[in-house]
Short mmCIF file of N, CA and C and ligand atoms in Angstrom, two decimals:
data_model
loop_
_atom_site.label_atom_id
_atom_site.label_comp_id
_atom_site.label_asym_id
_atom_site.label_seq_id
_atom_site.Cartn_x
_atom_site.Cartn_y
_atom_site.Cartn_z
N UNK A 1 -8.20 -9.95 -0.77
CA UNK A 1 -9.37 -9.38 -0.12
C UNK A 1 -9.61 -10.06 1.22
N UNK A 2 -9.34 -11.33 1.11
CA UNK A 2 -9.66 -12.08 2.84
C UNK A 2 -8.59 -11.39 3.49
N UNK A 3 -7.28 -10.90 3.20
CA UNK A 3 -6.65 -10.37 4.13
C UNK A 3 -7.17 -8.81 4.69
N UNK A 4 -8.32 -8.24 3.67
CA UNK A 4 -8.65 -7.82 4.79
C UNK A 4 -9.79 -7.54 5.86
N UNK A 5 -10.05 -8.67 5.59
CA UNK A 5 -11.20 -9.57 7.14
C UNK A 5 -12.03 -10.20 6.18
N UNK A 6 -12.15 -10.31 5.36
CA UNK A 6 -13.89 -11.47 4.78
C UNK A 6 -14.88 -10.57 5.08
N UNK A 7 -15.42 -10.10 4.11
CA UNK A 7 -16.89 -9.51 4.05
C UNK A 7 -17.61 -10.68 3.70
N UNK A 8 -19.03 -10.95 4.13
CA UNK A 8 -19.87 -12.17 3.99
C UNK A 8 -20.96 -11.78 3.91
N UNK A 9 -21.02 -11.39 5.15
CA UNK A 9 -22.50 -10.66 5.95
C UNK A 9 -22.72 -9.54 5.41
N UNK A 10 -24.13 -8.86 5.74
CA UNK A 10 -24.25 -7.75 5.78
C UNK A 10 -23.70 -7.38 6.68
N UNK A 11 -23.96 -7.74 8.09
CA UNK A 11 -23.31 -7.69 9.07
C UNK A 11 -21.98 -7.46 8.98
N UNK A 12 -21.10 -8.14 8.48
CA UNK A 12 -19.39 -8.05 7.84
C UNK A 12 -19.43 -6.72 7.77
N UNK A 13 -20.32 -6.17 6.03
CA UNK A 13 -20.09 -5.30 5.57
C UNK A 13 -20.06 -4.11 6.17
N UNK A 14 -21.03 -3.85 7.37
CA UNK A 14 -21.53 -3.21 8.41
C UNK A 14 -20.34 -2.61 9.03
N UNK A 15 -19.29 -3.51 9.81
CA UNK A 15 -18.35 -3.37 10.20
C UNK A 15 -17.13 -3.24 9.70
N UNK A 16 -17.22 -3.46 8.16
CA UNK A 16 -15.79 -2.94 7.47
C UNK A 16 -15.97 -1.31 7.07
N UNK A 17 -17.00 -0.98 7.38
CA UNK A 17 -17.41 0.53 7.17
C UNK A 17 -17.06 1.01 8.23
N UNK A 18 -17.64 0.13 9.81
CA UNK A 18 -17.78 1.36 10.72
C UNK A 18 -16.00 1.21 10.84
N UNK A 19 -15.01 0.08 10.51
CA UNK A 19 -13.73 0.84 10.91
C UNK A 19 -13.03 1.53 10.10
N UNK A 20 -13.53 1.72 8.87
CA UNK A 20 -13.09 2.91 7.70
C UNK A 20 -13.22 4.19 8.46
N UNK A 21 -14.70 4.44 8.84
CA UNK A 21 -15.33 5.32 9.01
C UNK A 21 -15.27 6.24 10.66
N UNK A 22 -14.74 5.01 11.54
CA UNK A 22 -14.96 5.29 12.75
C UNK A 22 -13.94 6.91 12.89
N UNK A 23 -14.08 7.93 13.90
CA UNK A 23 -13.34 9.20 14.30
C UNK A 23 -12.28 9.00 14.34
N UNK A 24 -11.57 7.96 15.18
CA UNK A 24 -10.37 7.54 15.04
C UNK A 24 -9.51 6.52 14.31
N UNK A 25 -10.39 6.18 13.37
CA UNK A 25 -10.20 5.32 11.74
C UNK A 25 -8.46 6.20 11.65
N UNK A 26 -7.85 6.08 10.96
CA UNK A 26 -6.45 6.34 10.04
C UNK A 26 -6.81 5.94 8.58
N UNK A 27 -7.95 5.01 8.57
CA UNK A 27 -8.08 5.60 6.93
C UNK A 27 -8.78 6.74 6.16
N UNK A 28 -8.77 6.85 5.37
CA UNK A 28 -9.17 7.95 4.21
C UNK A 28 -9.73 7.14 3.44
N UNK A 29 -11.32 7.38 3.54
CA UNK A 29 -11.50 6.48 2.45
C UNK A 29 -12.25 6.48 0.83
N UNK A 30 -12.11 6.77 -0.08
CA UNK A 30 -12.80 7.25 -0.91
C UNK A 30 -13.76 6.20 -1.66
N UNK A 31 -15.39 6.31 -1.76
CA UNK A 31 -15.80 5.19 -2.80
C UNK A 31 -15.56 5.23 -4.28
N UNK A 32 -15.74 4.51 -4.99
CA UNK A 32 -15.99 4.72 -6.45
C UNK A 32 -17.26 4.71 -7.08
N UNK A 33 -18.21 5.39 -7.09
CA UNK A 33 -19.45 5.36 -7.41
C UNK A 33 -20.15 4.99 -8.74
N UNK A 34 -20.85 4.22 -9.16
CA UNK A 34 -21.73 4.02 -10.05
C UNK A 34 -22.69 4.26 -9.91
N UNK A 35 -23.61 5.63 -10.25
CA UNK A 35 -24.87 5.67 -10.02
C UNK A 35 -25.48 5.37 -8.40
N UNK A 36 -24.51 6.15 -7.63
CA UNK A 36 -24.70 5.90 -6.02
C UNK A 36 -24.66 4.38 -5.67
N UNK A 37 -24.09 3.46 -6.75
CA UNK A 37 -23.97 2.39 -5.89
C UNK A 37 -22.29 2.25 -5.85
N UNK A 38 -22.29 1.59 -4.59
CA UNK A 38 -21.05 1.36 -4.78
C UNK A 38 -20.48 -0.12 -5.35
N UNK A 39 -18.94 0.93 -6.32
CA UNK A 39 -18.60 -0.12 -7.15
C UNK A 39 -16.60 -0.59 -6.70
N UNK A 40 -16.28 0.50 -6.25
CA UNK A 40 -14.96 0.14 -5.61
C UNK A 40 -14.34 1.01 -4.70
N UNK A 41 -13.23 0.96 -4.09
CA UNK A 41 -12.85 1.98 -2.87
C UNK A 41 -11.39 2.06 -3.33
N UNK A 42 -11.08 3.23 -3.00
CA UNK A 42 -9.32 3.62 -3.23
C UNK A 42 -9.51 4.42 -1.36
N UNK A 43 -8.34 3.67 -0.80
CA UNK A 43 -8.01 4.27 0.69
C UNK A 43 -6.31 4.67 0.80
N UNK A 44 -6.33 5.51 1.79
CA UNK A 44 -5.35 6.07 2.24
C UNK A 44 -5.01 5.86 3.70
N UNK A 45 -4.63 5.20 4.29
CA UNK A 45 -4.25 4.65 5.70
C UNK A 45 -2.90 5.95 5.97
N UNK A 46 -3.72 6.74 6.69
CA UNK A 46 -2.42 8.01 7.16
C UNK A 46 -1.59 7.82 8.39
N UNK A 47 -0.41 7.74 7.68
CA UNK A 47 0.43 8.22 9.27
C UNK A 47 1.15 9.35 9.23
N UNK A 48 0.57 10.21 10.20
CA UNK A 48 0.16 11.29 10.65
C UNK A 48 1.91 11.63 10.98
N UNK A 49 2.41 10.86 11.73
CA UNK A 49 3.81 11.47 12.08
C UNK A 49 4.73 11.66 10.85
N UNK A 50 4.73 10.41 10.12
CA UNK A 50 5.57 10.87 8.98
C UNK A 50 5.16 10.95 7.57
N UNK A 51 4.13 12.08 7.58
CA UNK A 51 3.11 12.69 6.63
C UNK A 51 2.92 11.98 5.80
N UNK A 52 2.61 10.33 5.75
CA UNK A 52 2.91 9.10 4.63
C UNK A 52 1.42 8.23 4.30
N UNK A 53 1.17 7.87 4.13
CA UNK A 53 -0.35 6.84 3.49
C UNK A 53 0.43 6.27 2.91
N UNK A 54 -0.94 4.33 3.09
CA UNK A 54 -0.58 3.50 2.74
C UNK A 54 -1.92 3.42 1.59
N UNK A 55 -1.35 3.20 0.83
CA UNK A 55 -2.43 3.00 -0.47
C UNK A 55 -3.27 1.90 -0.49
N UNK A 56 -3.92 1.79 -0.85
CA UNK A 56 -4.72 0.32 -1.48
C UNK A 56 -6.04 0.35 -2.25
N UNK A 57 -6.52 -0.48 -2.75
CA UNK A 57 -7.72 -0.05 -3.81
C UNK A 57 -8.59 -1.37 -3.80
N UNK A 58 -9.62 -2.05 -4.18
CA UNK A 58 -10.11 -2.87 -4.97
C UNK A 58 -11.40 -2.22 -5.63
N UNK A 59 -11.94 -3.06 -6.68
CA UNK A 59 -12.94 -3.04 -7.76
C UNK A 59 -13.88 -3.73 -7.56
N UNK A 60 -15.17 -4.10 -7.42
CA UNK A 60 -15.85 -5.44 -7.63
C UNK A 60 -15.88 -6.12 -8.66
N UNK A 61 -16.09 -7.44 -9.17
CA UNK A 61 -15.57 -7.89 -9.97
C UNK A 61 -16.43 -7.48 -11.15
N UNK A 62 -17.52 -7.08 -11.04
CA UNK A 62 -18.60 -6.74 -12.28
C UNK A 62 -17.92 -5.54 -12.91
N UNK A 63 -17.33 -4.43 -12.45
CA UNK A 63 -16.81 -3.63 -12.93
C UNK A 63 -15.59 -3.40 -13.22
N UNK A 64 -14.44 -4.41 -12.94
CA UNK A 64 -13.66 -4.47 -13.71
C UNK A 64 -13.14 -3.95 -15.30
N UNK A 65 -11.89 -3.79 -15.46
CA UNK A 65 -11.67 -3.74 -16.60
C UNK A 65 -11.93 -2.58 -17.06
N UNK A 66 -12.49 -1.78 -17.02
CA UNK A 66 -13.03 -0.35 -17.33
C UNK A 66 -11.87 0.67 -17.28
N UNK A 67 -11.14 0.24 -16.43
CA UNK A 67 -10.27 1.36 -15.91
C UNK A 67 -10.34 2.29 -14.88
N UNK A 68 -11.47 2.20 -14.43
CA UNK A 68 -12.12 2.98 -13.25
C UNK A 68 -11.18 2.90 -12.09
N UNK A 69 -10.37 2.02 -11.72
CA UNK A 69 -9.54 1.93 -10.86
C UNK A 69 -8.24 2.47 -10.80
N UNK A 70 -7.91 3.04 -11.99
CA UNK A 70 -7.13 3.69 -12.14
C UNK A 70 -6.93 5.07 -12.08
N UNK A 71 -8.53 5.07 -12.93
CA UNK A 71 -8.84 6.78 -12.67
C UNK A 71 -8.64 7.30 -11.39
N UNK A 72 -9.36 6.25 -10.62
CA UNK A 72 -9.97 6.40 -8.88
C UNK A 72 -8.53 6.78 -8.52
N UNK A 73 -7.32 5.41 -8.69
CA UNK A 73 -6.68 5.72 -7.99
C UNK A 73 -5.68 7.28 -8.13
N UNK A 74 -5.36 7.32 -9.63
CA UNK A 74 -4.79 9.07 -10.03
C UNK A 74 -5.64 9.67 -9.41
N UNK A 75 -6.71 10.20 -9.19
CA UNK A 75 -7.15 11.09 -8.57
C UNK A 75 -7.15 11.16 -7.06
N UNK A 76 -6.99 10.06 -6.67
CA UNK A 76 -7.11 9.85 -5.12
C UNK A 76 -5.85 10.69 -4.48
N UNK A 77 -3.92 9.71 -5.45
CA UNK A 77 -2.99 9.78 -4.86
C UNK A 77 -3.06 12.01 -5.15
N UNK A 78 -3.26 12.25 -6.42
CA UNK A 78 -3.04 13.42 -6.36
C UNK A 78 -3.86 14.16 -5.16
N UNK A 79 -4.97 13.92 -5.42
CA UNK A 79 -5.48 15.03 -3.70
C UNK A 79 -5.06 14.76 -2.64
N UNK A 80 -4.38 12.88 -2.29
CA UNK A 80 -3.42 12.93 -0.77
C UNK A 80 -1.93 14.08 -0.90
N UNK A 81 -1.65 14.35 -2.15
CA UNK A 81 -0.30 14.74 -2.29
C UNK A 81 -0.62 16.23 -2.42
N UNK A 82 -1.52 16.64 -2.63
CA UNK A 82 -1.82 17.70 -3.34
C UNK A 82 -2.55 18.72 -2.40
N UNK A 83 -3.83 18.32 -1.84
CA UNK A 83 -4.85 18.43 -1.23
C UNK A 83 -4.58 18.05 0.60
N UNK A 84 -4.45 17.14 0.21
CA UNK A 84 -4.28 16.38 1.81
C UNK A 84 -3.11 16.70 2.52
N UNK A 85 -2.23 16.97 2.01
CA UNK A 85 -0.57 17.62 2.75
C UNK A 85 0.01 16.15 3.09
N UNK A 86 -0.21 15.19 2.51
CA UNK A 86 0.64 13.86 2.82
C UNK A 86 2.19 14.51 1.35
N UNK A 87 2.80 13.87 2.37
CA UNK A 87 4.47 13.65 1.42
C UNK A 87 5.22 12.59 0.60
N UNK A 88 4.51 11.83 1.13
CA UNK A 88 4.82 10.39 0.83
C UNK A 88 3.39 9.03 1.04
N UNK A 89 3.37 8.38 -0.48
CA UNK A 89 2.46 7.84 -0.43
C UNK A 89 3.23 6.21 -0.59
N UNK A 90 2.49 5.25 -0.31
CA UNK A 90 3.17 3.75 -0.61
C UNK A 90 1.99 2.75 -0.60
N UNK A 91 2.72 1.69 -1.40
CA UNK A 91 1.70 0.34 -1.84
C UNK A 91 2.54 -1.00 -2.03
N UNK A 92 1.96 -1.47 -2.15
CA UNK A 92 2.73 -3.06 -2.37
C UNK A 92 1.38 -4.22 -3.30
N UNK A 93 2.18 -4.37 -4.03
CA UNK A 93 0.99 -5.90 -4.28
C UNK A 93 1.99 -7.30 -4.96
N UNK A 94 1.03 -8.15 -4.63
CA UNK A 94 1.75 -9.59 -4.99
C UNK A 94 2.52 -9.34 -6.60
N UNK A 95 3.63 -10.19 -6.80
CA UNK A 95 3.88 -10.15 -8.13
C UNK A 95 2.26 -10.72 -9.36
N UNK A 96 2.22 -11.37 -8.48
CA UNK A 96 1.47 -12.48 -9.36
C UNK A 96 -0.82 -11.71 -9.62
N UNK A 97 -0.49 -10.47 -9.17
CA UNK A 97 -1.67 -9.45 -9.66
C UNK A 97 -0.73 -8.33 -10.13
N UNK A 98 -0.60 -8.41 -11.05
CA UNK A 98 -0.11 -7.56 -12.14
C UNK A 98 -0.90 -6.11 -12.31
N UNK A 99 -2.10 -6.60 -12.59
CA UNK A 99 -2.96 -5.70 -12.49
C UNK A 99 -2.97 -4.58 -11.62
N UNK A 100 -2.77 -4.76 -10.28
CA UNK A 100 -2.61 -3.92 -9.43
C UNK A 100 -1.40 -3.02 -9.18
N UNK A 101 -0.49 -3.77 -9.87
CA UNK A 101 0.86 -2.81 -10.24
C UNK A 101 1.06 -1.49 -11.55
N UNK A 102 -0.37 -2.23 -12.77
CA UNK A 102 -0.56 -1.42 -13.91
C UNK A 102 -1.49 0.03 -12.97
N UNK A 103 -1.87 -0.23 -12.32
CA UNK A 103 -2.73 0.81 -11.56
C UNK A 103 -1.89 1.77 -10.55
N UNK A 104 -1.47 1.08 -10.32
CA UNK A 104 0.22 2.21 -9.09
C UNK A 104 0.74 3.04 -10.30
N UNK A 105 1.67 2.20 -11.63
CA UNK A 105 2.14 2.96 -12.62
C UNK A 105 1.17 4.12 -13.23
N UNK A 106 0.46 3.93 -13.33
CA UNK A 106 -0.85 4.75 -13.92
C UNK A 106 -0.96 5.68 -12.77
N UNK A 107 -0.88 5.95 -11.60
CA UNK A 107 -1.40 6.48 -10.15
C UNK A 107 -0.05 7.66 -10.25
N UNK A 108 0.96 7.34 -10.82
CA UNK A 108 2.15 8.04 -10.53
C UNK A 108 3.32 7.54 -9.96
N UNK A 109 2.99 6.36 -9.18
CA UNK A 109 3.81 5.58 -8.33
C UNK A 109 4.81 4.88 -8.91
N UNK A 110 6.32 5.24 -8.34
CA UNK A 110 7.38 4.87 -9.26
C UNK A 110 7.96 3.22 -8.42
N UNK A 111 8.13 2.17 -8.63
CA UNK A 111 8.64 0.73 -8.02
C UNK A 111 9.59 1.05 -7.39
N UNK A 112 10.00 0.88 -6.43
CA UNK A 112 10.86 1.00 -5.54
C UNK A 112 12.05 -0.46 -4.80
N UNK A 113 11.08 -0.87 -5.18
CA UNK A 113 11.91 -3.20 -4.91
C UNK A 113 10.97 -4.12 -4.80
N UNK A 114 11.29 -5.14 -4.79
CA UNK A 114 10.50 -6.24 -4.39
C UNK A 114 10.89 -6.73 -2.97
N UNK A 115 9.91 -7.43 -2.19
CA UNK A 115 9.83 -8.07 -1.05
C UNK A 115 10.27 -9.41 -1.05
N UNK A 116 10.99 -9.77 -1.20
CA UNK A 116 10.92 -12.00 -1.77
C UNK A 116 9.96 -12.46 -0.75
N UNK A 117 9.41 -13.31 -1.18
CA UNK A 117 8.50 -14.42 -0.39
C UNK A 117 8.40 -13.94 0.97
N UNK A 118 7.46 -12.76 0.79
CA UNK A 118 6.93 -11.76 1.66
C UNK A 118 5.87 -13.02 2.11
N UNK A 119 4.68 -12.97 1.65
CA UNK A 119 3.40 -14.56 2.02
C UNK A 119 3.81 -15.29 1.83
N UNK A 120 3.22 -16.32 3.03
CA UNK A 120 3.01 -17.70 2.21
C UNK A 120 1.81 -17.80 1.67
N UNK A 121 1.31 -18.23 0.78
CA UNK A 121 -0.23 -18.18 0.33
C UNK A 121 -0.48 -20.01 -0.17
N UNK A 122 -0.87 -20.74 0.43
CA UNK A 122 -1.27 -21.74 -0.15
C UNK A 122 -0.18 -22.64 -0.11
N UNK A 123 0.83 -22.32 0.35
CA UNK A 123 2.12 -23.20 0.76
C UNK A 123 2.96 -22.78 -0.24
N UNK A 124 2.84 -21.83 -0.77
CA UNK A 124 3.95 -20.97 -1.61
C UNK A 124 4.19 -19.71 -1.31
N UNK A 125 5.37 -19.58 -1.01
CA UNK A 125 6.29 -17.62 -0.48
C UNK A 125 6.18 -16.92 -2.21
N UNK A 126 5.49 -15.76 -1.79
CA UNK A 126 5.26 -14.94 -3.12
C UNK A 126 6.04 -13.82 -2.89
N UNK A 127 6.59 -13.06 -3.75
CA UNK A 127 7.13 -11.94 -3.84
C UNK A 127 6.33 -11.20 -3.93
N UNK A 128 6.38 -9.73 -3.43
CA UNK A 128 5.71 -8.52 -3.39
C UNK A 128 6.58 -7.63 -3.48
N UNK A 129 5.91 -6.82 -5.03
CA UNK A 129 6.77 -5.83 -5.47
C UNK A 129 6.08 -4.17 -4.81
N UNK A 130 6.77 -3.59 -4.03
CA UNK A 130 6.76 -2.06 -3.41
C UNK A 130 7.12 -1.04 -4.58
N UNK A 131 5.88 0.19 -4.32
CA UNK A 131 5.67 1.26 -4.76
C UNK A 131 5.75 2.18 -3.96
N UNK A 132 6.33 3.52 -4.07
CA UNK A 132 5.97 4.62 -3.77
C UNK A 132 5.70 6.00 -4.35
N UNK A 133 5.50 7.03 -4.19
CA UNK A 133 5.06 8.45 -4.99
C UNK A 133 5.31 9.45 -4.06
N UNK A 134 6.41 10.45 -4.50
CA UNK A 134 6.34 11.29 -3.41
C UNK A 134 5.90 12.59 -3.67
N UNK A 135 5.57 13.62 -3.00
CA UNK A 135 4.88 14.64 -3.76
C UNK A 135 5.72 15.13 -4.49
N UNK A 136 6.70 15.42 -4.55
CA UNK A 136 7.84 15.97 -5.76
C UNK A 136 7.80 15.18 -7.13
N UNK A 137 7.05 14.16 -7.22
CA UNK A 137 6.91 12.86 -8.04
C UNK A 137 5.77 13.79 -9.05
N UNK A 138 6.11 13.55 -10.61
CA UNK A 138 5.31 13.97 -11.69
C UNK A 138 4.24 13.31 -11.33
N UNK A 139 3.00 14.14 -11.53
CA UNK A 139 1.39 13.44 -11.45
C UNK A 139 1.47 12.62 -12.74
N UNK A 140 0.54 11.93 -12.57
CA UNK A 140 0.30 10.81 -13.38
C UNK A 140 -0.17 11.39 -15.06
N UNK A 141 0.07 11.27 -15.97
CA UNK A 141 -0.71 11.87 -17.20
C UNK A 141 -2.18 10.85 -17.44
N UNK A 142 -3.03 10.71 -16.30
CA UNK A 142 -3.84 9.95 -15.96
C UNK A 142 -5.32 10.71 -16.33
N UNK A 143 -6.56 10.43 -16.77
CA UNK A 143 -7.91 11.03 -16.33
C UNK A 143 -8.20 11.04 -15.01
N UNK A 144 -8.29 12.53 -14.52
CA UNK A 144 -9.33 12.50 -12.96
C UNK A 144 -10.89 12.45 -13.31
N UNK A 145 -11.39 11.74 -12.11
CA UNK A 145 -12.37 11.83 -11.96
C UNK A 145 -13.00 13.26 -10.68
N UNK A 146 -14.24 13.28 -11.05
CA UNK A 146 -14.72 14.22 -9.66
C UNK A 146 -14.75 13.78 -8.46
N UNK A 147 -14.40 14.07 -7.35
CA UNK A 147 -14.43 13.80 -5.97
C UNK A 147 -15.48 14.75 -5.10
N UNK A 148 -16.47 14.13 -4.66
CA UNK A 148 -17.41 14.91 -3.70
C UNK A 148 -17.42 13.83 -2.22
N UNK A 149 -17.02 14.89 -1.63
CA UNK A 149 -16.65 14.83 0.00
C UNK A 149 -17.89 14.89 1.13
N UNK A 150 -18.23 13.90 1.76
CA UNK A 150 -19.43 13.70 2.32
C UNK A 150 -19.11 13.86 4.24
C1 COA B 1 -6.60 -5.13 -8.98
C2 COA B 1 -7.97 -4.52 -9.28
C3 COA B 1 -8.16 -3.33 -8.31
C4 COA B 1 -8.00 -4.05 -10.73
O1 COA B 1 -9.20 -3.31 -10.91
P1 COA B 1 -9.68 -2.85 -12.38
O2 COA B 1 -10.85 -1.92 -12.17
O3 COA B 1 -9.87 -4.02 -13.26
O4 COA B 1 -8.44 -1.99 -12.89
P2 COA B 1 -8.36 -1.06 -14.19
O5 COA B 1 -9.46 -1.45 -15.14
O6 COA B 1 -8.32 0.38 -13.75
O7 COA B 1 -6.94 -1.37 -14.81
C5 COA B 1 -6.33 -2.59 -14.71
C6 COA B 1 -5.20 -2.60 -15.72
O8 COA B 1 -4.40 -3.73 -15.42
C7 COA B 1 -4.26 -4.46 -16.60
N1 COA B 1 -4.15 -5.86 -16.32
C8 COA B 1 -5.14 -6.70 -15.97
N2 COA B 1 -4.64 -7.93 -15.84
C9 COA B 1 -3.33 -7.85 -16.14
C10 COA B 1 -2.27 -8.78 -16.23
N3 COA B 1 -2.49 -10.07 -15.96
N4 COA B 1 -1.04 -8.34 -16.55
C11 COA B 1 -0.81 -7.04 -16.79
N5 COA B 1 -1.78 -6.09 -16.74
C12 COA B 1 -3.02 -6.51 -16.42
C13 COA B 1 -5.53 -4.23 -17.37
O9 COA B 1 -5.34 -4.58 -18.73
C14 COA B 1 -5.73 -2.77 -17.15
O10 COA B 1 -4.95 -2.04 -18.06
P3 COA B 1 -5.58 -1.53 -19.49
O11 COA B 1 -6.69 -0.60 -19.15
O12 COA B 1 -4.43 -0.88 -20.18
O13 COA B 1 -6.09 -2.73 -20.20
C15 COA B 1 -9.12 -5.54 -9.08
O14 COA B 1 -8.84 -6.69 -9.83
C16 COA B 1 -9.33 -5.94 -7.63
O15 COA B 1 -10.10 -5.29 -6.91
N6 COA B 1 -8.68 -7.01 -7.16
C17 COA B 1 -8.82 -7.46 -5.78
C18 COA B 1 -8.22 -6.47 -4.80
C19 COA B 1 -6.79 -6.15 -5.13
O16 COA B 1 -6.05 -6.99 -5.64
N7 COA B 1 -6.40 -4.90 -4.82
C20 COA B 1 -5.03 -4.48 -4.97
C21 COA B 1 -4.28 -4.97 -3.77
S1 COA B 1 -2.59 -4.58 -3.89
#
């Protein structure tokens, strides 16, 4: 999550919205709602030339575990593939969050390789294992959730 900028502030928070959100943003960003609050985000970082998104997701930590992130994310990748006219979707996460790889598998997303000691994190090179999903790729036998577009 610090990699991508430290939310702290409100102020922070302020500004990790307006560059989700801004006209010329490249992300897509979907919340995960609890009762209009928000509880996690599944995004789509589009590139436009070679009809592709970059995936990514987090949860807050109170809501964890539920599965909600999974749902979020099956439903997300299917409307980029489906809905959105993207062709190709991709992700990556550390070996060592597992978790976030049970959520790609669940999403549809088939492993594609690992990165070797892609980071250093803490004075140790971690591997990062790569995902992708292409629209020809079986949807996930996943629960969707509803998506309302604001
Ligand atoms: C990764 C993250 C999104 C998971 O969110 P979540 O809402 O708990 O995810 P879900 O509940 O949908 O599912 C997680 C699955 O991973 C599994 N899992 C959790 N820890 C695991 C582990 N150590 N090994 C294997 N699987 C694990 C869970 O058991 C669950 O599967 P289950 O429902 O069969 O039990 C959340 O921890 C997070 O936001 N982390 C910080 C941001 C991040 O890492 N984002 C991904 C960047 S690549």
């Amino acid at each position: 999550m610090t990699r991508q900028g430290g939310v702290v502030t409100l102020a922070d928070a302020e500004n990790y919205v307006h560059r989700l959100i801004a006209p010329s943003s490249p992300h897509e960003a979907w919340t995960v709602a609890d009762n209009d609050v928000l509880a996690g985000l599944v995004c789509v970082t589009v590139d436009e030339e070679n009809k592709s998104g970059w995936f990514w997701y987090w949860m807050t930590d109170t809501a964890r575990g539920r599965g909600w992130t999974s749902q979020a994310a099956a439903t997300v990748a299917d409307w980029a593939l489906n809905t959105r006219g993207l062709e190709r979707l991709e992700l990556a996460h550390r070996v060592n969050n597992p978790a976030s790889g049970a959520i790609a598998r669940r999403a549809g997303f088939v492993r594609e390789g690992t990165e070797r000691g892609k980071f250093l994190i803490s004075g140790q090179r971690i591997d990062v294992d790569t995902y992708g999903r292409l629209g020809s790729d079986p949807s996930a036998p996943f629960e969707r959730v509803p998506m309302a577009d604001s």
